[in-house]
Amino acid sequence: MEALILVDLQHDFMPGGALGVPGGDEVLDVALEMSRRLQWVFATQDWHPAGHKSFASSHPGKQVGDSIKLNGLDQNLWPDHCVQGTRGAELVEPIAALPLAGIVRKGQDPEVDSYSGFFDNGRRHETELRAVLEERRLRKVIVMGLATDFCVKATALDAIACGFEVSLLVPGCRAVNLRPDDGAQAIQQMEAAGITLLHELPN
Ligand code: VGL
Ligand code: ZN
């Protein structure tokens, strides 16, 4: 059986949000339609403490978009976003209203960012996502959401590395595009890793 993984469909990633992804709201209908077709729907939720080290505001003199070394890892600096307990961190209402099989929070460790729904960027800690999928014998996952070039890419690549059969629902993804072709490159990278690209909604 197949599971749908909805990546970071949160207010702060919607246009106008703290880390608004262009066209991010356009994927919501795709998410709702896909979730009607699949029995198992999981959502990831970026869930940072205030003062998270991925925030530019945590590094005096640094700006959003600067790159630093954080505990040995390259870290892009973001605006404050998805702070635990704030409205920006909530899943958008239509997604929160779905009968979700699980919500997987990530990014709680202030010292390390966590783009993937499976592991933090340093691969030091694992979330419960793999275990909950395996418990239910779900070996195939369809991944979609925000943002193509960060959390979607990391989640899909970790899923395939964990041995799942992975499809990317391309119309359900939008990119940050810090560089204009980051989203397109991320999709190529996912395809090269063995992820099946779905260019329309499967039946
Ligand atoms: C994300 C940057 C920082 C994402 C999360 O959901 O793609 N990007 N935190
Ligand atoms: Zn984040």
Short mmCIF file of C-alpha atoms in Angstrom, two decimals, residues 43-157:
data_model
loop_
_atom_site.label_atom_id
_atom_site.label_comp_id
_atom_site.label_asym_id
_atom_site.label_seq_id
_atom_site.Cartn_x
_atom_site.Cartn_y
_atom_site.Cartn_z
CA ALA A 43 2.09 15.41 7.16
CA THR A 44 5.43 16.83 8.18
CA GLN A 45 5.58 20.03 10.20
CA ASP A 46 8.63 22.28 10.48
CA TRP A 47 8.62 23.02 14.22
CA HIS A 48 11.43 25.26 15.43
CA PRO A 49 12.02 26.66 18.89
CA ALA A 50 12.39 30.46 19.04
CA GLY A 51 16.04 31.37 18.44
CA HIS A 52 16.69 28.37 16.19
CA LYS A 53 20.18 28.56 14.70
CA SER A 54 18.83 28.36 11.15
CA PHE A 55 17.36 31.84 11.69
CA ALA A 56 19.46 34.79 10.55
CA SER A 57 18.18 36.62 13.64
CA SER A 58 20.12 34.19 15.83
CA HIS A 59 23.44 35.37 14.34
CA PRO A 60 24.20 39.04 14.96
CA GLY A 61 25.54 40.68 11.80
CA LYS A 62 24.20 37.96 9.51
CA GLN A 63 21.41 38.39 7.00
CA VAL A 64 18.72 36.18 5.59
CA GLY A 65 20.26 34.28 2.69
CA ASP A 66 23.78 34.26 4.14
CA SER A 67 25.44 30.88 4.42
CA ILE A 68 27.28 29.83 7.57
CA LYS A 69 28.83 26.72 9.06
CA LEU A 70 26.59 25.41 11.81
CA ASN A 71 28.14 22.59 13.83
CA GLY A 72 30.13 21.56 10.76
CA LEU A 73 27.25 21.74 8.28
CA ASP A 74 26.54 24.36 5.61
CA GLN A 75 23.51 26.28 6.73
CA ASN A 76 21.52 28.80 4.74
CA LEU A 77 20.08 31.44 7.06
CA TRP A 78 16.32 31.87 6.94
CA PRO A 79 13.88 34.37 8.28
CA ASP A 80 12.30 33.30 11.58
CA HIS A 81 9.65 30.77 10.58
CA CYS A 82 7.52 27.93 11.93
CA VAL A 83 8.18 28.85 15.54
CA GLN A 84 6.50 26.33 17.84
CA GLY A 85 3.11 27.49 19.00
CA THR A 86 2.72 30.33 16.50
CA ARG A 87 0.05 30.45 13.80
CA GLY A 88 2.77 30.39 11.13
CA ALA A 89 3.80 26.95 12.30
CA GLU A 90 0.30 25.49 12.06
CA LEU A 91 -0.65 23.28 9.15
CA VAL A 92 -2.98 25.24 6.88
CA GLU A 93 -6.60 24.61 7.80
CA PRO A 94 -7.68 22.32 4.94
CA ILE A 95 -4.71 20.06 5.64
CA ALA A 96 -5.16 20.12 9.41
CA ALA A 97 -8.79 19.06 8.83
CA LEU A 98 -7.79 15.90 6.94
CA PRO A 99 -7.92 12.53 8.65
CA LEU A 100 -4.13 12.35 8.93
CA ALA A 101 -2.48 9.10 9.98
CA GLY A 102 0.31 11.08 11.58
CA ILE A 103 1.97 14.47 11.90
CA VAL A 104 5.76 14.31 12.05
CA ARG A 105 7.45 17.33 13.59
CA LYS A 106 11.04 18.19 12.78
CA GLY A 107 13.55 20.94 13.41
CA GLN A 108 13.14 21.08 17.18
CA ASP A 109 16.89 20.88 17.93
CA PRO A 110 18.08 24.51 17.94
CA GLU A 111 21.57 23.47 16.81
CA VAL A 112 20.72 21.61 13.61
CA ASP A 113 18.28 22.22 10.78
CA SER A 114 16.05 19.44 9.58
CA TYR A 115 14.80 19.60 6.05
CA SER A 116 13.86 15.94 5.79
CA GLY A 117 10.90 14.37 7.50
CA PHE A 118 13.11 11.39 8.36
CA PHE A 119 16.45 12.69 9.68
CA ASP A 120 17.99 16.00 10.70
CA ASN A 121 20.54 17.51 8.30
CA GLY A 122 23.41 16.01 10.30
CA ARG A 123 21.69 12.62 10.33
CA ARG A 124 22.12 12.50 14.10
CA HIS A 125 18.48 11.98 14.99
CA GLU A 126 15.70 10.15 13.29
CA THR A 127 12.01 11.07 13.52
CA GLU A 128 9.27 8.48 13.90
CA LEU A 129 8.34 8.63 10.20
CA ARG A 130 10.16 5.53 9.02
CA ALA A 131 8.87 3.47 11.94
CA VAL A 132 5.24 4.50 11.47
CA LEU A 133 5.40 3.67 7.76
CA GLU A 134 7.06 0.32 8.40
CA GLU A 135 4.62 -0.53 11.19
CA ARG A 136 1.79 -0.24 8.69
CA ARG A 137 3.72 -2.14 6.02
CA LEU A 138 3.65 0.90 3.76
CA ARG A 139 6.50 0.42 1.30
CA LYS A 140 5.54 2.99 -1.32
CA VAL A 141 5.32 6.70 -0.69
CA ILE A 142 4.19 9.63 -2.77
CA VAL A 143 5.87 12.85 -1.68
CA MET A 144 4.65 16.38 -2.39
CA GLY A 145 4.61 19.79 -0.74
CA LEU A 146 7.00 22.60 0.12
CA ALA A 147 9.60 23.36 -0.75
CA THR A 148 10.81 21.31 -3.72
CA ASP A 149 14.44 22.38 -3.33
CA PHE A 150 14.66 21.90 0.46
CA CYS A 151 12.28 19.83 2.53
CA VAL A 152 10.62 17.92 -0.30
CA LYS A 153 13.95 16.96 -1.83
CA ALA A 154 15.47 15.93 1.50
CA THR A 155 12.39 13.91 2.46
CA ALA A 156 12.15 12.11 -0.88
CA LEU A 157 15.88 11.32 -0.98
#
